[in-house]
GROMACS .gro file of C-alpha atoms in nm:
model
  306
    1UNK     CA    1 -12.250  -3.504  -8.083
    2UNK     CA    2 -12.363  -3.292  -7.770
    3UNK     CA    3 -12.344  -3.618  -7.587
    4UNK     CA    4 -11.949  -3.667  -7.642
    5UNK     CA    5 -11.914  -3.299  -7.540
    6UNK     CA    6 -12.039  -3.388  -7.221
    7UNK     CA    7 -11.853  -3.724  -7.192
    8UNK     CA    8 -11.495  -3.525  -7.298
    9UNK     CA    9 -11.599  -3.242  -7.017
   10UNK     CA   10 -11.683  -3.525  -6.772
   11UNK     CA   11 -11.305  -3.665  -6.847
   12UNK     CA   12 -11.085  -3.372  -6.837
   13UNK     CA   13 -11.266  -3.290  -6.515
   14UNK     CA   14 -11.193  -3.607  -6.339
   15UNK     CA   15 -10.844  -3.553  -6.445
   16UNK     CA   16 -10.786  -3.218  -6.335
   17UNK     CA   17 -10.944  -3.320  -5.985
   18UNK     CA   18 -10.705  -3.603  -5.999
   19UNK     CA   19 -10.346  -3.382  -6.046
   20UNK     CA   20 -10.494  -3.176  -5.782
   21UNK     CA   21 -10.527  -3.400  -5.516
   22UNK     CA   22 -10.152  -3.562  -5.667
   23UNK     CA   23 -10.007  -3.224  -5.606
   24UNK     CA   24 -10.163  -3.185  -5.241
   25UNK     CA   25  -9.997  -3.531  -5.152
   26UNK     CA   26  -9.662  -3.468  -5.275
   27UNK     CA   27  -9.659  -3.063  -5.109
   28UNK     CA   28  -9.789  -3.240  -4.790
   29UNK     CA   29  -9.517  -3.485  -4.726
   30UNK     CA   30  -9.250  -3.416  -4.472
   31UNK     CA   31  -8.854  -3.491  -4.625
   32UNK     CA   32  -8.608  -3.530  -4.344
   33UNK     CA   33  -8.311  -3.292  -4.295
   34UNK     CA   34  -7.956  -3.467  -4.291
   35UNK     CA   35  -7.645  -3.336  -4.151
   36UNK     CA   36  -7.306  -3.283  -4.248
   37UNK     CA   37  -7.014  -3.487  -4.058
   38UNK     CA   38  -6.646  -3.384  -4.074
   39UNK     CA   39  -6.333  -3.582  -3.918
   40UNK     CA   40  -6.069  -3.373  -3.792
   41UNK     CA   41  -5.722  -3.392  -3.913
   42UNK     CA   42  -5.423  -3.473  -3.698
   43UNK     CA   43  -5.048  -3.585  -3.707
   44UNK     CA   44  -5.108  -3.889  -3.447
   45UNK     CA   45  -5.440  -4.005  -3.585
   46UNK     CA   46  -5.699  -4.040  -3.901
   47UNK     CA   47  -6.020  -4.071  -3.866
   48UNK     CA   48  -6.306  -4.195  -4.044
   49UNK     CA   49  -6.649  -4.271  -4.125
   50UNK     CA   50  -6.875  -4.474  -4.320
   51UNK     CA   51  -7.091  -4.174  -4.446
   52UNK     CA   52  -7.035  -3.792  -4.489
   53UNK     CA   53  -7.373  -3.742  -4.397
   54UNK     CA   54  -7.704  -3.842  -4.155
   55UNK     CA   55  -8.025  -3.867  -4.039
   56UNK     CA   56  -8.038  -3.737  -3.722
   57UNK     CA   57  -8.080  -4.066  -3.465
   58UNK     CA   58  -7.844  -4.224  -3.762
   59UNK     CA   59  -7.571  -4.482  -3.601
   60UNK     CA   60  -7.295  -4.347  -3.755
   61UNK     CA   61  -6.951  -4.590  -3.720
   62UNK     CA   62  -6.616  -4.421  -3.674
   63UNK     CA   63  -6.260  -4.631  -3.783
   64UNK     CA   64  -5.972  -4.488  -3.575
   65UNK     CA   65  -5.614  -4.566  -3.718
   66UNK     CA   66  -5.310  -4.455  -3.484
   67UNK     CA   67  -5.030  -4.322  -3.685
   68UNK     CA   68  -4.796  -4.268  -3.357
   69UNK     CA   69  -4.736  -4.607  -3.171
   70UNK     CA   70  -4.647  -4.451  -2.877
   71UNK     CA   71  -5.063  -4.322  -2.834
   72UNK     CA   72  -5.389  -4.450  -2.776
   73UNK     CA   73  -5.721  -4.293  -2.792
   74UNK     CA   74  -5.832  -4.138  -2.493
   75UNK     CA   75  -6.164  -4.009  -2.589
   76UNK     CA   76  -6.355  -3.965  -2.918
   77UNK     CA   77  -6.546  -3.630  -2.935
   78UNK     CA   78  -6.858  -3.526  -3.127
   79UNK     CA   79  -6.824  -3.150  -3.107
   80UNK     CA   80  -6.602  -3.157  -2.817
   81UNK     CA   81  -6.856  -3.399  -2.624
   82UNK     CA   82  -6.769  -3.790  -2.555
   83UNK     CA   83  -7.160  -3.842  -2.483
   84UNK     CA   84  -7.346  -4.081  -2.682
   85UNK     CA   85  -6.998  -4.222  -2.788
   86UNK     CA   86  -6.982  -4.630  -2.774
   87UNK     CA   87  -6.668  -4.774  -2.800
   88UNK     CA   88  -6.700  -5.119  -3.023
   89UNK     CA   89  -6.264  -5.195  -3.055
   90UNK     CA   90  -6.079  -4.990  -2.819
   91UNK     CA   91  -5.847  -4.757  -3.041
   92UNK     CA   92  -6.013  -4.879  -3.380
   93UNK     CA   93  -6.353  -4.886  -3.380
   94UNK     CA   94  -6.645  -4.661  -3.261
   95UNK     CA   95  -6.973  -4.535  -3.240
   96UNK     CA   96  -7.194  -4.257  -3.230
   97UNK     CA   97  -7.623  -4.140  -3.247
   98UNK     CA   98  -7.625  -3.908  -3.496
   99UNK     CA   99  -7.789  -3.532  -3.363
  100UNK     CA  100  -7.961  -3.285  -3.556
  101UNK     CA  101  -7.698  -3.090  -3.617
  102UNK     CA  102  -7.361  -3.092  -3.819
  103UNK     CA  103  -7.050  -3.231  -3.687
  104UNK     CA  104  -6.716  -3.276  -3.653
  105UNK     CA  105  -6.568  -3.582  -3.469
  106UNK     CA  106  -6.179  -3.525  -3.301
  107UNK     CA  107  -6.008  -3.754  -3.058
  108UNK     CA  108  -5.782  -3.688  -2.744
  109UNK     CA  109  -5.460  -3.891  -2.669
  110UNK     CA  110  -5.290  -4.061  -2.384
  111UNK     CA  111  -4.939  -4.231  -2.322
  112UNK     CA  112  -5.023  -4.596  -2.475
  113UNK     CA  113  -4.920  -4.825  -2.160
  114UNK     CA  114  -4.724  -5.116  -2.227
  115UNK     CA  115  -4.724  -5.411  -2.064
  116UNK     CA  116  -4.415  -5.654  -1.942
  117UNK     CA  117  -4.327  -5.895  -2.256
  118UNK     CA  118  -4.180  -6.225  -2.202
  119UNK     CA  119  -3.783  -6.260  -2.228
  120UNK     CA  120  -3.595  -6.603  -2.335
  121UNK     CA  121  -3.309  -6.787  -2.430
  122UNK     CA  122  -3.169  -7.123  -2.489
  123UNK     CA  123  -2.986  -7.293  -2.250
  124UNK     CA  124  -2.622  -7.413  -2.260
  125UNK     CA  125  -2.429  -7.649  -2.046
  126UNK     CA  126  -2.191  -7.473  -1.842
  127UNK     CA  127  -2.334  -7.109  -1.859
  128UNK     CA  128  -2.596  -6.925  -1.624
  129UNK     CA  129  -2.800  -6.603  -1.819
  130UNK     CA  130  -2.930  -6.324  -1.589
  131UNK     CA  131  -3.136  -6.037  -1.696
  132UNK     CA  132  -3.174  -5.689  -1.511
  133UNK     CA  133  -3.357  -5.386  -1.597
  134UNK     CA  134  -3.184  -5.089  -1.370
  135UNK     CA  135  -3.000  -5.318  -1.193
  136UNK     CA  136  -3.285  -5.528  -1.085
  137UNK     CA  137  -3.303  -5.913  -1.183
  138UNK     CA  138  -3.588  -5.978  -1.437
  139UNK     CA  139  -3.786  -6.245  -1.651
  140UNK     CA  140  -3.974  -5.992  -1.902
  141UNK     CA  141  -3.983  -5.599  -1.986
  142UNK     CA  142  -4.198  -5.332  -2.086
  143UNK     CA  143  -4.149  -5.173  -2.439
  144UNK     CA  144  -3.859  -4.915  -2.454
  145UNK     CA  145  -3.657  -5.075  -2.115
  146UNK     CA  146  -3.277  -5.096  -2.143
  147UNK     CA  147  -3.244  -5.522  -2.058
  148UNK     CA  148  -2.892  -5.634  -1.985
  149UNK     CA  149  -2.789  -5.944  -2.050
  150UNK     CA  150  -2.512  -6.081  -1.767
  151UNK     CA  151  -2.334  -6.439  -1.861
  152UNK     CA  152  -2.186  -6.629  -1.599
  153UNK     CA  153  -1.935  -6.943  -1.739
  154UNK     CA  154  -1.866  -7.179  -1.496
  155UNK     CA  155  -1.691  -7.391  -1.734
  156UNK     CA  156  -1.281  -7.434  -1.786
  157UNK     CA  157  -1.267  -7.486  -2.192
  158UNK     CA  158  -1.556  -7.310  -2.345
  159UNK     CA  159  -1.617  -6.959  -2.385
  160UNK     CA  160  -1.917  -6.739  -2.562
  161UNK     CA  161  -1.906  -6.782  -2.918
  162UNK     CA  162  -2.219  -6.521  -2.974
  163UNK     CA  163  -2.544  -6.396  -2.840
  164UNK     CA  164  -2.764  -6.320  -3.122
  165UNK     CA  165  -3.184  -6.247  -3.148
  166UNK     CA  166  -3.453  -6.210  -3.492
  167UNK     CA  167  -3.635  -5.988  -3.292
  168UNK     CA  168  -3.419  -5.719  -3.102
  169UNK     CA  169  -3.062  -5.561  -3.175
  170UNK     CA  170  -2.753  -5.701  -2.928
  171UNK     CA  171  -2.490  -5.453  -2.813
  172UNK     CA  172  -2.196  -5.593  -2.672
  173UNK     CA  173  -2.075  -5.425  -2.302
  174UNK     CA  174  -1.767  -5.713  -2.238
  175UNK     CA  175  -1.748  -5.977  -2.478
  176UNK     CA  176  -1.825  -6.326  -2.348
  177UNK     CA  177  -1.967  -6.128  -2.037
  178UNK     CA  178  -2.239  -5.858  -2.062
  179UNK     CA  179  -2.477  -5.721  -2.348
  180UNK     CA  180  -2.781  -5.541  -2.407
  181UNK     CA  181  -3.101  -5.458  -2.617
  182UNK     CA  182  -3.409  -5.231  -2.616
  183UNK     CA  183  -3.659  -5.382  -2.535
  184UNK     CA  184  -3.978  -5.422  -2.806
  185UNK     CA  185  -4.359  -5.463  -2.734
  186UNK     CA  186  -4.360  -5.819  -2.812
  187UNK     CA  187  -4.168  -6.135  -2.639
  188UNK     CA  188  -3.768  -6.155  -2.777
  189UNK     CA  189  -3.605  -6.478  -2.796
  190UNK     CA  190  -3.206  -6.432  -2.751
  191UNK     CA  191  -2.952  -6.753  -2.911
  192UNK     CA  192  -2.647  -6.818  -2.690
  193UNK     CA  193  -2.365  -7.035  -2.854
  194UNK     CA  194  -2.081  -7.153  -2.738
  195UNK     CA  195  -1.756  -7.265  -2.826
  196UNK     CA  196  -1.446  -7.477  -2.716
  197UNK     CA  197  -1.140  -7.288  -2.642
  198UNK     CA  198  -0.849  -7.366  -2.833
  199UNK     CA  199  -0.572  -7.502  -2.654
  200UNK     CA  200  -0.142  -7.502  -2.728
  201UNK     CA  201   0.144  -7.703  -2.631
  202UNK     CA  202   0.359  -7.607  -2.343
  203UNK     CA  203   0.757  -7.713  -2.372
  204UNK     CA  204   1.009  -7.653  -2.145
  205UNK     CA  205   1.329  -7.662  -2.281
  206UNK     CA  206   1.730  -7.767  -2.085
  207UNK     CA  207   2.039  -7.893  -2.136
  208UNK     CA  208   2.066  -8.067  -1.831
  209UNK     CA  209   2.011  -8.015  -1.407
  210UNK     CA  210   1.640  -7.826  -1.422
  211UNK     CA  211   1.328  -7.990  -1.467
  212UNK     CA  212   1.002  -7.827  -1.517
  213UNK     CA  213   0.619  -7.963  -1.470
  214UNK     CA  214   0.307  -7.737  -1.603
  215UNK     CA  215   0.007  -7.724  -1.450
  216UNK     CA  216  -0.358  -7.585  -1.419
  217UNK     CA  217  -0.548  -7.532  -1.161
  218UNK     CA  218  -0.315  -7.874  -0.980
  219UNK     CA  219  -0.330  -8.087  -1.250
  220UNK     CA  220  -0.022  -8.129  -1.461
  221UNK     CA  221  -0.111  -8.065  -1.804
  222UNK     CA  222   0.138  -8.064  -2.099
  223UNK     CA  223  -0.113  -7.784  -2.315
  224UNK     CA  224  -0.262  -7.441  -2.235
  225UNK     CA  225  -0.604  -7.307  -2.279
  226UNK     CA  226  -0.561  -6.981  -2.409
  227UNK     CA  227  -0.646  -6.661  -2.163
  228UNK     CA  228  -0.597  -6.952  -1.808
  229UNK     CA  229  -0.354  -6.891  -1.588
  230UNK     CA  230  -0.072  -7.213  -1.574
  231UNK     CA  231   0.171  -7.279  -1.321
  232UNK     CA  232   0.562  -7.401  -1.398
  233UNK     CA  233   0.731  -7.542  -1.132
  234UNK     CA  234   1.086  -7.600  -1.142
  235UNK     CA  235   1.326  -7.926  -0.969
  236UNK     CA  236   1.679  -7.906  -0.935
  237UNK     CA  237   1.884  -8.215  -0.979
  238UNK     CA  238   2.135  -8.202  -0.656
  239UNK     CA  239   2.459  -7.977  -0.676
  240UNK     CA  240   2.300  -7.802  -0.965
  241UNK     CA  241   2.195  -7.404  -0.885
  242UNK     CA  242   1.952  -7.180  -1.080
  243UNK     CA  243   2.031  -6.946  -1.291
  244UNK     CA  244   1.725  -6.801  -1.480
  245UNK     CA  245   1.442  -6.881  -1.705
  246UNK     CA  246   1.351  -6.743  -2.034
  247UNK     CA  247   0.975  -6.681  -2.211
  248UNK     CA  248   1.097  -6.741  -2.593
  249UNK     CA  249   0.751  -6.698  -2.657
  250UNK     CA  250   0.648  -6.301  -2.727
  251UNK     CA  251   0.414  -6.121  -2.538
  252UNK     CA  252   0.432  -6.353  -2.238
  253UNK     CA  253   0.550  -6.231  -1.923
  254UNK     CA  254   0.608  -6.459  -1.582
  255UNK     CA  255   0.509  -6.388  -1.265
  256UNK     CA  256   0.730  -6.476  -0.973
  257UNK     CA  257   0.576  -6.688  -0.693
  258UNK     CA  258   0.909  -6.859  -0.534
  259UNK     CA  259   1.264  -6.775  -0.771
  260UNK     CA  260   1.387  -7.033  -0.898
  261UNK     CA  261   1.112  -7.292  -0.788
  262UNK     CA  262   0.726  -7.155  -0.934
  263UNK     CA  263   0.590  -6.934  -1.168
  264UNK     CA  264   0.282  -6.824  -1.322
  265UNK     CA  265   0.174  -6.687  -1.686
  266UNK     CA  266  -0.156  -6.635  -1.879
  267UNK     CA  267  -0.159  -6.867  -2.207
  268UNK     CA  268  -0.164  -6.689  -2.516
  269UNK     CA  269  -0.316  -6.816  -2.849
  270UNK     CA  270   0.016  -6.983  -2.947
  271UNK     CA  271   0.258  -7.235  -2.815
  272UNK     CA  272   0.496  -7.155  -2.531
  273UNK     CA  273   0.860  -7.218  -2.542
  274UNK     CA  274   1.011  -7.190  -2.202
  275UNK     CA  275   1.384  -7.202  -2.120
  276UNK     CA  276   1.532  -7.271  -1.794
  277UNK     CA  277   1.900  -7.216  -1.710
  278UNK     CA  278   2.143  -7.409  -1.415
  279UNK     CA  279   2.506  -7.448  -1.376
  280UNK     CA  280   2.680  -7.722  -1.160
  281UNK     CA  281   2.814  -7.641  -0.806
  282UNK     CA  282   3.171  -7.720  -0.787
  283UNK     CA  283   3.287  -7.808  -0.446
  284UNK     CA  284   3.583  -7.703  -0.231
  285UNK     CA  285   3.773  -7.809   0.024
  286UNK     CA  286   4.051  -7.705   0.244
  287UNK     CA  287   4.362  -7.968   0.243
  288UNK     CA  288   4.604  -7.907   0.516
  289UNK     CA  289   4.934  -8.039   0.469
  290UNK     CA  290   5.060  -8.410   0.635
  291UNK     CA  291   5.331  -8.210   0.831
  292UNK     CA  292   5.044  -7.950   1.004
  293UNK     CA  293   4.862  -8.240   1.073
  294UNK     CA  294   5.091  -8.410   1.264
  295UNK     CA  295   5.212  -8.115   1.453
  296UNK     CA  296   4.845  -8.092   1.529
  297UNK     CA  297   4.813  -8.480   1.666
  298UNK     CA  298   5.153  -8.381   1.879
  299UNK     CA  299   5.044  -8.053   2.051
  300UNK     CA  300   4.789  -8.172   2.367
  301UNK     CA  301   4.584  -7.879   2.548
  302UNK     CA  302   4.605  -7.611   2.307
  303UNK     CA  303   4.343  -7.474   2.147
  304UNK     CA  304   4.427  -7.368   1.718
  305UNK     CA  305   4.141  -7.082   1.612
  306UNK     CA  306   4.152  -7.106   1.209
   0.00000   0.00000   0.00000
């Protein structure tokens, strides 16, 4: 019996030693401080991180996402410093060693810079496409230029159906002539189509002693492109004289070059009905009587003033 005492003394002894030296270990060992990390708030930015809080000598990564497309990061701030800041994706992803102190990350802005984007279109037989930025001819533009679009048609019978783009809005200055667009941060492909031009008949209408012949640009042509300039020319038949000639087509007005002989008009978008007007020249002469003539034939060396 006085033997167990001992052993049971002996064992809650040991033990007590035991949670003793467990309770020096644990009280001994030194638990690292972390720190808090805010991001600052801001209309033209969020930031973020991928913890609240750190270690001191932490890497801590920072995901930037721009909410006005007109900025890019200029600097990234911990505490108002840049130092110790690495930049992994310019204006998305950084950065930073962690210090042993709270703190709060902010960022600083600059004018983002654009660079010149590409500019095309298709080409089309007959018409030349020149682009100018302030007046100055161009192949590509920078993000918020003002690009006009000048068409030059060196053609007779087609004309601009439309200018049209997927990427960019068109405004039109003179139709068939000059647009423009704002220019976007990204290449803008423009569509030019064209179109024939419609043509009408030209008839030239008289009874008799006035002929008429159209023509455009020299060549005799018997139908008008609409908005060209034609030519009429008129031939009398001999001892015939001109009176006038008359448009009986409305809103078409002729322009004298020689009366009576040429004439010019712009063709409209119908046919034209021309009318041309000449009477017959009638002749006289002065019969003298048998008996004056004779007297005439009779009288030598005198002069008759009629």
């Amino acid at each position: 019996m006085k033997k167990n005492k001992y052993l049971l003394t002996s064992v809650l002894l040991f033990s007590t030693l035991g949670l003793a030296m467990t309770s020096v270990s644990c009280t001994n060992e030194k638990v690292e401080a972390t720190y808090q990390i805010q991001c600052e708030e801001n209309k033209d930015y969020i930031l973020k991180t991928d913890v609240n809080k750190a270690k001191a000598k932490d890497v801590v990564t920072i995901s930037v996402n721009i909410t006005n497309i007109d900025k890019e990061i200029d600097q990234i701030l911990i505490n108002g410093s840049n130092e110790g800041v690495t930049t992994i994706t310019k204006n998305s992803k950084y950065t930073f060693i962690m210090p042993n102190s709270d703190v709060t990350i902010s960022a600083t802005l600059t004018d983002k810079v654009y660079e010149n984007k590409e500019i095309s279109i298709n080409e089309v037989n007959g018409f030349k496409t020149t682009f100018k930025v302030n007046n100055e001819v161009v192949t590509s533009a920078k993000k918020g230029d003002e690009v006009h679009v000048l068409l030059t048609n060196e053609t007779d019978d087609r004309r601009v159906k439309s200018l049209t783009s997927n990427d960019v809005k068109i405004e039109t200055i003179t139709s068939g002539e000059e647009y423009k667009f704002i220019m976007i941060d990204n290449k803008v492909n423009l569509t030019l189509t064209d179109e024939a031009i419609p043509t009408h008949n030209l008839n030239f209408i008289n009874e008799e002693g006035l002929s008429a012949k159209f023509y455009f640009k020299d060549k005799e042509v018997s139908e008008g492109i609409e908005g060209k300039e034609i030519t009429i020319k008129l031939t009398l038949l001999e001892k015939y004289a001109f009176d006038s000639l008359v448009v009986n087509t409305p809103g078409v007005s002729l322009k004298t070059i020689k009366e009576g002989e040429e004439y010019t008009f712009i063709m409209p978008n119908t046919d034209v009905n021309i009318e041309g007007n000449a009477h017959k020249v009638i002749q006289k002469y002065k019969v003298l009587s048998i008996q004056a003539i004779n007297f005439v034939d009779n009288i030598e060396g005198i002069s008759i003033n009629s």
